[in-house]
Protein backbone atom coordinates (compact mmCIF):
# COMPACT_ATOMS: atom_id res chain seq x y z
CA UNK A 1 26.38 -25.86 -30.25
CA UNK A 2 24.16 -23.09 -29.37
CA UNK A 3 22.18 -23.52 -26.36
CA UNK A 4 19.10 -21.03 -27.57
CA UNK A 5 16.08 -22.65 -28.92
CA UNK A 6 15.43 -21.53 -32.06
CA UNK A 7 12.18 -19.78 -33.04
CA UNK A 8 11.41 -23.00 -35.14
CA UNK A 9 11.79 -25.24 -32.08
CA UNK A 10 10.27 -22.91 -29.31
CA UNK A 11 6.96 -23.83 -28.44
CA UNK A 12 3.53 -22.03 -30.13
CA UNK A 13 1.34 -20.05 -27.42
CA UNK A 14 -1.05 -22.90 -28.32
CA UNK A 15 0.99 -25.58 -27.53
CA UNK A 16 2.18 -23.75 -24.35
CA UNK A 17 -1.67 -23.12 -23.25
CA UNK A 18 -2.74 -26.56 -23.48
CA UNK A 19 0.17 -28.32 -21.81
CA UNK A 20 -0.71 -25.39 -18.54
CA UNK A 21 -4.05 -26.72 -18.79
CA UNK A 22 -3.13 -30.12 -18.43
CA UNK A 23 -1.14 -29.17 -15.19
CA UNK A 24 2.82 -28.29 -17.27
CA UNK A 25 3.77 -25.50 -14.83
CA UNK A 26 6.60 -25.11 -16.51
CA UNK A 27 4.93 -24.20 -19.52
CA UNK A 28 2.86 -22.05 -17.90
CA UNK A 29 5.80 -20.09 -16.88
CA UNK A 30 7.02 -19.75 -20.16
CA UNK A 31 3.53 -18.38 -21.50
CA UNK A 32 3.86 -16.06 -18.38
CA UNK A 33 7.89 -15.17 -18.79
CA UNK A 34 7.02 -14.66 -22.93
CA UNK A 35 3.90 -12.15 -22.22
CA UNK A 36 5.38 -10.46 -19.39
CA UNK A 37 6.55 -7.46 -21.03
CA UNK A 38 3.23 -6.59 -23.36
CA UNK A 39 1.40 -7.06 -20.12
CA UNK A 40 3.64 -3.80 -18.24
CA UNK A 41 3.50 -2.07 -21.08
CA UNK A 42 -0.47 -2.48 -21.03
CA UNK A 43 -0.33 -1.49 -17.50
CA UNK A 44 1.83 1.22 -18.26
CA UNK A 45 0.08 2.88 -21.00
CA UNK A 46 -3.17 3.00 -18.84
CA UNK A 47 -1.56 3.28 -15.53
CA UNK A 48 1.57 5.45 -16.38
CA UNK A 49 4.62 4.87 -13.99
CA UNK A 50 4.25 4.32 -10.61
CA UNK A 51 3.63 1.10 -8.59
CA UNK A 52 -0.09 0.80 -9.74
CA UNK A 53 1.30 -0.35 -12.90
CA UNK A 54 3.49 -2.62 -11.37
CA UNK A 55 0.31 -4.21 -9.01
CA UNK A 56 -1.90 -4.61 -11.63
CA UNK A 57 0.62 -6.63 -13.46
CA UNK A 58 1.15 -8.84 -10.60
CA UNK A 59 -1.95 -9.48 -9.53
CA UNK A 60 -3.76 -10.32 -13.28
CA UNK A 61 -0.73 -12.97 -13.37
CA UNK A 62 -2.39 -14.20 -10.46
CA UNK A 63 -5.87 -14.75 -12.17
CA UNK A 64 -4.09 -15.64 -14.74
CA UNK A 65 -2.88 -18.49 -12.52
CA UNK A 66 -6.10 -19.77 -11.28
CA UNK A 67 -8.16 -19.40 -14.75
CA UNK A 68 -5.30 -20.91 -17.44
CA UNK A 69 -7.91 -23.73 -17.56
CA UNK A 70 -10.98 -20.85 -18.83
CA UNK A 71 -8.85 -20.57 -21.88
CA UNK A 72 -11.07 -21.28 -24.52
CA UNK A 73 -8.61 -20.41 -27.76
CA UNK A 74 -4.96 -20.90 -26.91
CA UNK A 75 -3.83 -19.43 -30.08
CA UNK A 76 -5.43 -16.19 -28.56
CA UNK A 77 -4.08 -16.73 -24.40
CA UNK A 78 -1.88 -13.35 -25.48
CA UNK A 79 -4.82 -11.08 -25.92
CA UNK A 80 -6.72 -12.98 -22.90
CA UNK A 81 -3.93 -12.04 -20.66
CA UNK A 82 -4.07 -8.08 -22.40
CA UNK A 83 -7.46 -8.15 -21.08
CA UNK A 84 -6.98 -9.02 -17.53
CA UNK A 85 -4.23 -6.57 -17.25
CA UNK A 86 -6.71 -3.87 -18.66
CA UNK A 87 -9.44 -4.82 -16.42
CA UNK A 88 -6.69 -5.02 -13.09
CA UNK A 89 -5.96 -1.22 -14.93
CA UNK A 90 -9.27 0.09 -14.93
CA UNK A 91 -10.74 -1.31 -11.45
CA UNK A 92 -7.29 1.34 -10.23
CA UNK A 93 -8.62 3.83 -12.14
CA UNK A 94 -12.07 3.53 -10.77
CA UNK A 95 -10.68 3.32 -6.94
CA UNK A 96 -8.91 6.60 -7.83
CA UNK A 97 -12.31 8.10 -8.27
CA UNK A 98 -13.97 6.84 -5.67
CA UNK A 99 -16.28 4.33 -7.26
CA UNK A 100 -17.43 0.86 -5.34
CA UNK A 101 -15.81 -2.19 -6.97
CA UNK A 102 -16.81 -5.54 -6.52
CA UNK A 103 -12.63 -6.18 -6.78
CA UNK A 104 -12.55 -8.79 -8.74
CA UNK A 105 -10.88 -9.39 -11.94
CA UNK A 106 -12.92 -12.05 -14.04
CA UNK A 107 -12.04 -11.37 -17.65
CA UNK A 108 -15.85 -12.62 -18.46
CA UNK A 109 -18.86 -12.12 -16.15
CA UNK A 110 -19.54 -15.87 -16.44
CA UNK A 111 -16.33 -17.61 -15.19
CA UNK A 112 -16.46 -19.49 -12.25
CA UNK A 113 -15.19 -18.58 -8.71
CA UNK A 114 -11.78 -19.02 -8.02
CA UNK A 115 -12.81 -21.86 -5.79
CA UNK A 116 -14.29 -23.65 -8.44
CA UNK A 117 -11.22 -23.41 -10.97
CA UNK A 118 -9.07 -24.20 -8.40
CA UNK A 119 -11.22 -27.57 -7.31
CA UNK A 120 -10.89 -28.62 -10.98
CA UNK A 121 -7.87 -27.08 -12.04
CA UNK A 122 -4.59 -29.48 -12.46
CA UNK A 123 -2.65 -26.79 -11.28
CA UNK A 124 -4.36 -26.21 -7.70
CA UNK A 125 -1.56 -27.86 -5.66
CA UNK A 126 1.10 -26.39 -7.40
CA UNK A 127 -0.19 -23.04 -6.27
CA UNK A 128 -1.01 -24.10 -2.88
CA UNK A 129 2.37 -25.46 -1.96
CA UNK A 130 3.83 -22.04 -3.32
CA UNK A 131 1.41 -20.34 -1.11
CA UNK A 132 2.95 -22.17 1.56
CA UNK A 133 6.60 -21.32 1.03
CA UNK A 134 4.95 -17.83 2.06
CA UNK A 135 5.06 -16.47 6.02
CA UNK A 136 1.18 -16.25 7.54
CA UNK A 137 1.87 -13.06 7.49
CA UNK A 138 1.89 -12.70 4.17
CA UNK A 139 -0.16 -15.81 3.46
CA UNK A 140 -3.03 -14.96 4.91
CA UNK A 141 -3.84 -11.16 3.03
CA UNK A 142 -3.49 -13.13 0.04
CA UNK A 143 -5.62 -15.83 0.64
CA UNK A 144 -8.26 -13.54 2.18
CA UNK A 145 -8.45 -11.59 -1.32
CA UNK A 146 -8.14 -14.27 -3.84
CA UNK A 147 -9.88 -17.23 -2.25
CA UNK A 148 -12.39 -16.31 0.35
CA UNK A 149 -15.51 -14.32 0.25
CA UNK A 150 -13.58 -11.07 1.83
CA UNK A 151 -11.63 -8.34 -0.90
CA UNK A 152 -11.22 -5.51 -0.09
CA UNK A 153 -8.86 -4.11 1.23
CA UNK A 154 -10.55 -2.51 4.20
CA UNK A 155 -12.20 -5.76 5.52
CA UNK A 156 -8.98 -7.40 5.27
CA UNK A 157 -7.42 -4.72 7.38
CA UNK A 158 -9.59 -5.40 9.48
CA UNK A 159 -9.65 -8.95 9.64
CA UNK A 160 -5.96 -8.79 10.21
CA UNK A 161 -5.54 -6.03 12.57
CA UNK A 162 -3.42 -3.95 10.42
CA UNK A 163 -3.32 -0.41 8.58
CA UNK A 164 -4.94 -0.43 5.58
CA UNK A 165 -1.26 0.51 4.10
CA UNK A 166 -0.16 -2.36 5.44
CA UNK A 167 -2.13 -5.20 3.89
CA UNK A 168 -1.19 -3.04 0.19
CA UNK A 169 2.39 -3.82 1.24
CA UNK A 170 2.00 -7.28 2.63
CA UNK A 171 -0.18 -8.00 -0.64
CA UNK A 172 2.55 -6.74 -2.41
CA UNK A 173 5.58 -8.51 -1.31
CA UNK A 174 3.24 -11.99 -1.23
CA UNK A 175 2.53 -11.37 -5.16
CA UNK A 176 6.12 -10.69 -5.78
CA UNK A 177 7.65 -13.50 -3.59
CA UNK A 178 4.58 -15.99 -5.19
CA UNK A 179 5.65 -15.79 -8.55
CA UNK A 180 9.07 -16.57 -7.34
CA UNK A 181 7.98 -19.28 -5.47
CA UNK A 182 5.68 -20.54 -7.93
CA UNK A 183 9.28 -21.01 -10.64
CA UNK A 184 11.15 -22.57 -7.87
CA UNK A 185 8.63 -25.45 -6.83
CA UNK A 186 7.30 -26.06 -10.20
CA UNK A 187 9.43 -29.30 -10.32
CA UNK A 188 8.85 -30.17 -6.36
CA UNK A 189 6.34 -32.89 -5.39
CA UNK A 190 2.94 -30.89 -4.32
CA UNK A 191 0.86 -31.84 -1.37
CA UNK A 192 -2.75 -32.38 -2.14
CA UNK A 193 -4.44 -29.35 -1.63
CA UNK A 194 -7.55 -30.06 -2.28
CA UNK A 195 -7.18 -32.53 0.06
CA UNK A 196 -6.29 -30.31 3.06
CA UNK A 197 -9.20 -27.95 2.22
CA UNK A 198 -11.57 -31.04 2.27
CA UNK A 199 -10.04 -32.42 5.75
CA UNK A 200 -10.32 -28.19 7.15
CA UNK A 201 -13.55 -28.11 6.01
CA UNK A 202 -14.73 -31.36 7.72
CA UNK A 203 -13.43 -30.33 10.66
CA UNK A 204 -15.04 -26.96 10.64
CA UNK A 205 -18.29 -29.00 10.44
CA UNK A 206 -17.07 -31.53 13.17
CA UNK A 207 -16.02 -28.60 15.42
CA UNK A 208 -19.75 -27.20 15.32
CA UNK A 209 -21.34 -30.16 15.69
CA UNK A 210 -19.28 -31.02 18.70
CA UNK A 211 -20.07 -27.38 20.09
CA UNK A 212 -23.42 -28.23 20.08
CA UNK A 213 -23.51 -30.91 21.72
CA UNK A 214 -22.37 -29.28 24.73
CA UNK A 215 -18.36 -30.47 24.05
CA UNK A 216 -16.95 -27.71 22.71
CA UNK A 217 -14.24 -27.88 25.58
CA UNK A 218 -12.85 -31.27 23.50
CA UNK A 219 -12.21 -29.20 20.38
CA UNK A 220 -10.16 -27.03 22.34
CA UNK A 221 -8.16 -29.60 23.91
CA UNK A 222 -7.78 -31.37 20.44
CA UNK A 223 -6.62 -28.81 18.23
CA UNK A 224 -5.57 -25.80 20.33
CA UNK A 225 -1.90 -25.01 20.88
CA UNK A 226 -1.03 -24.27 25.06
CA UNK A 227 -0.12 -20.46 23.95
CA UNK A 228 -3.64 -20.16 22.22
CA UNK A 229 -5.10 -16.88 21.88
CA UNK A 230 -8.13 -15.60 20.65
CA UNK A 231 -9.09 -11.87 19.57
CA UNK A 232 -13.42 -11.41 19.23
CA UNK A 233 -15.72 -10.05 16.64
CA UNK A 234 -15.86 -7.18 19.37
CA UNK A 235 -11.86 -6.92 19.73
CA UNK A 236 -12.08 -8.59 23.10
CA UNK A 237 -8.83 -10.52 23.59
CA UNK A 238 -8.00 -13.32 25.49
CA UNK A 239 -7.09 -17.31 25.71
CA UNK A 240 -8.83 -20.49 25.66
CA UNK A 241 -11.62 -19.72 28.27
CA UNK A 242 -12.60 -16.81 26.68
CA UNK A 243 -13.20 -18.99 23.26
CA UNK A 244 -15.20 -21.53 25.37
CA UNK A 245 -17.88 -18.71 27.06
CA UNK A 246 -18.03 -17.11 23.86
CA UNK A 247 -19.73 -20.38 22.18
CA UNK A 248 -21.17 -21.45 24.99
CA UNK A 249 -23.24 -17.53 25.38
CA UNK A 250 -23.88 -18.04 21.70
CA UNK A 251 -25.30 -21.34 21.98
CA UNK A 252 -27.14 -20.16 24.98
CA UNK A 253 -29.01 -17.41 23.04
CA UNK A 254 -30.04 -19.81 20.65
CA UNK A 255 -27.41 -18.62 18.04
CA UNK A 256 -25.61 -21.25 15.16
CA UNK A 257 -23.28 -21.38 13.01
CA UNK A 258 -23.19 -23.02 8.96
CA UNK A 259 -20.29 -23.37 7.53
CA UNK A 260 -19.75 -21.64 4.29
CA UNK A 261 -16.59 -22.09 2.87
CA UNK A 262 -12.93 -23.37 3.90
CA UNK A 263 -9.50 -21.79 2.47
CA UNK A 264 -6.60 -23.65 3.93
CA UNK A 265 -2.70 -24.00 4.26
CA UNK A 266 -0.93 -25.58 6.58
CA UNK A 267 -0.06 -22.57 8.68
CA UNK A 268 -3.50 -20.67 7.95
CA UNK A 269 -7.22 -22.04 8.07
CA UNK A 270 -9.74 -19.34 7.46
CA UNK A 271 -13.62 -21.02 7.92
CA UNK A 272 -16.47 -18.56 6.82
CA UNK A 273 -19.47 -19.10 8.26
CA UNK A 274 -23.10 -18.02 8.14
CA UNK A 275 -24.36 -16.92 11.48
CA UNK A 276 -28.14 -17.94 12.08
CA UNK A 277 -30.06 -15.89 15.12
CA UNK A 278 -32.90 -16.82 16.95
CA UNK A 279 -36.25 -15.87 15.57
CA UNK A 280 -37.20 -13.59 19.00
CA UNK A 281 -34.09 -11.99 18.74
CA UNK A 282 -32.43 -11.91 14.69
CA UNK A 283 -30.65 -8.83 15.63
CA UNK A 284 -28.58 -10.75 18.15
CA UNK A 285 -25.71 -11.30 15.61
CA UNK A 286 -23.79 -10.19 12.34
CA UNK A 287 -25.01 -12.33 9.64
CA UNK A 288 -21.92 -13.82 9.23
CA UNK A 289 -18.41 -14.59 10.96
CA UNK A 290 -14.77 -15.31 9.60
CA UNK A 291 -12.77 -17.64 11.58
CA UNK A 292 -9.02 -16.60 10.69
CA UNK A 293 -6.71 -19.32 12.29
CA UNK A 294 -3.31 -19.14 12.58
CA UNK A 295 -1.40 -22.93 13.17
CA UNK A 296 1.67 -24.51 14.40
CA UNK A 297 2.37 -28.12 14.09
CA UNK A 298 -1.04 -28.73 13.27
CA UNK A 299 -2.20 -27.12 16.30
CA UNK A 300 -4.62 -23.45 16.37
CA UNK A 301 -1.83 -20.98 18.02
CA UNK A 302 -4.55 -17.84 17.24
CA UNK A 303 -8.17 -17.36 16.41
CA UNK A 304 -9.18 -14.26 15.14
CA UNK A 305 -12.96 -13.96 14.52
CA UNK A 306 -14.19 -11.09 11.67
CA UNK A 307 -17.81 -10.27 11.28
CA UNK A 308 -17.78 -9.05 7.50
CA UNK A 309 -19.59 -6.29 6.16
CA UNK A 310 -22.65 -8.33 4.29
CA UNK A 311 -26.06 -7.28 3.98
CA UNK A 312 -28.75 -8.30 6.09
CA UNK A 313 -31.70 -10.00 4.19
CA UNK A 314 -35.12 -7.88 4.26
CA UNK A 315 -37.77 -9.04 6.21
């Protein structure tokens, strides 16, 4: 008996759609697997060869990923996946020229963020839990470009200390080992993720609150690993004590923090957070600060703090 479905008993992109949206990963890497050669040859025909093509391919399967659920006609998820691939196509074309992208790759104007898909999406631990078969190392570009309010590729050079031809390769190899890692835990039990973000964000609140009351020392104790090491806004370097005068000089000047947004896995917490200045001095800080943190055994091993490159309100 012949082990090959037949195309009478293979499943319609339809059918395939709306079982992804309901959380079938394994349907939605059919519908991935069945498109993926009309989305190269998309990426080739705009891109030619070369491993733009290849990128741009990866990376829509990505959005692809977090916005199954934005779907609105399943019979037509072929063409919607066409026009990601363009768009990933042109926004290389335009960085050839030299033209300022917002870098990202919404196939409408009026999708949600990739936070909010994610939130609601039935598929948002099944991504997370392949994120986390990744290394921090390659981790953490990732989820500083697809799920924090950093992109580009120069801030997250920055952010992670690296050449800008560095975080193209580690973004690389994450996409490619991802989609790997997405098929090989799509029957695995998935930790909540939503869940962890909720508990990372809670304690990004708890950890400010504590600071100001004049305790930040207790966070440290808490949730700081023996070996922890922290690298400044400034690229001052240094351990634990350095941490505590930095908040404490902050809170001194009259300088707070509001937290903004969480992105967590269990090795990497990033907390982005609005930085508020004193009115008699509002050039005292950026305007905003990234805390990257790298963990082991639930414990902060390094703390690397990013001011990003966001506009100052007029006065």
């Amino acid at each position: 008996m012949s082990l090959i479905a037949s195309p009478e008993t293979m499943p319609s992109d339809s059918e395939l759609t709306r079982s992804a949206q309901c959380g079938d990963v394994a349907a939605l890497g059919l519908l991935l697997a069945r498109h993926q050669a009309d989305l190269r040859a998309v990426a080739l025909s705009v891109l030619g060869y070369g491993p733009d093509a290849e990128d741009a391919v990866q990376e829509a399967a990505l959005v692809a990923l977090r916005r199954i659920g934005d779907v609105r006609d399943p019979g037509s998820v072929g063409a919607w996946l066409r026009m990601i691939v363009r768009n990933a196509c042109r926004m290389r074309l335009r960085a050839r020229n030299g033209i300022q992208l917002t870098d990202r790759l919404d196939p409408r104007s009026d999708v949600p963020s990739p936070e909010e898909v994610l939130d609601r999406h039935a598929l948002q631990d099944w991504v997370w839990h392949a994120i986390e078969e990744l290394t921090p190392t390659l981790a953490l570009p990732l989820m500083l470009r697809h799920f924090s309010g950093i992109s580009s590729y120069e801030e997250i050079a920055a952010a992670c200390e690296v050449p800008l031809g560095t975080v193209r390769s580690r973004l690389n190899q994450a996409r490619s080992k991802l989609s790997a890692a997405l098929l090989a835990t799509a029957d695995k039990a998935h930790d909540d993720a939503a869940t962890l973000t909720a508990l990372r964000g809670r304690e990004a609140v708890e950890t400010l609150a504590t600071a100001e009351r004049g305790a930040f020392a207790e966070v440290a104790a808490e949730r700081w690993a023996p070996t922890f090491e922290i690298v400044g806004g400034a690229g001052e370097r240094g351990g634990r004590e350095l941490a505590l005068a930095g908040m404490d000089g902050d809170l001194t000047a009259g300088v707070r923090q509001r937290f903004v947004n969480a992105v967590a896995s269990r090795q990497v917490t990033i907390w982005e957070m609005d930085l508020i200045n004193p009115t008699d001095d509002p050039e005292h800080c950026p305007p905003a600060v990234i805390w990257v943190q790298t963990l082991h055994a639930g414990q902060v091993t390094r703390l690397r703090l990013f001011h990003p490159e966001r506009p100052r309100p007029s006065r």
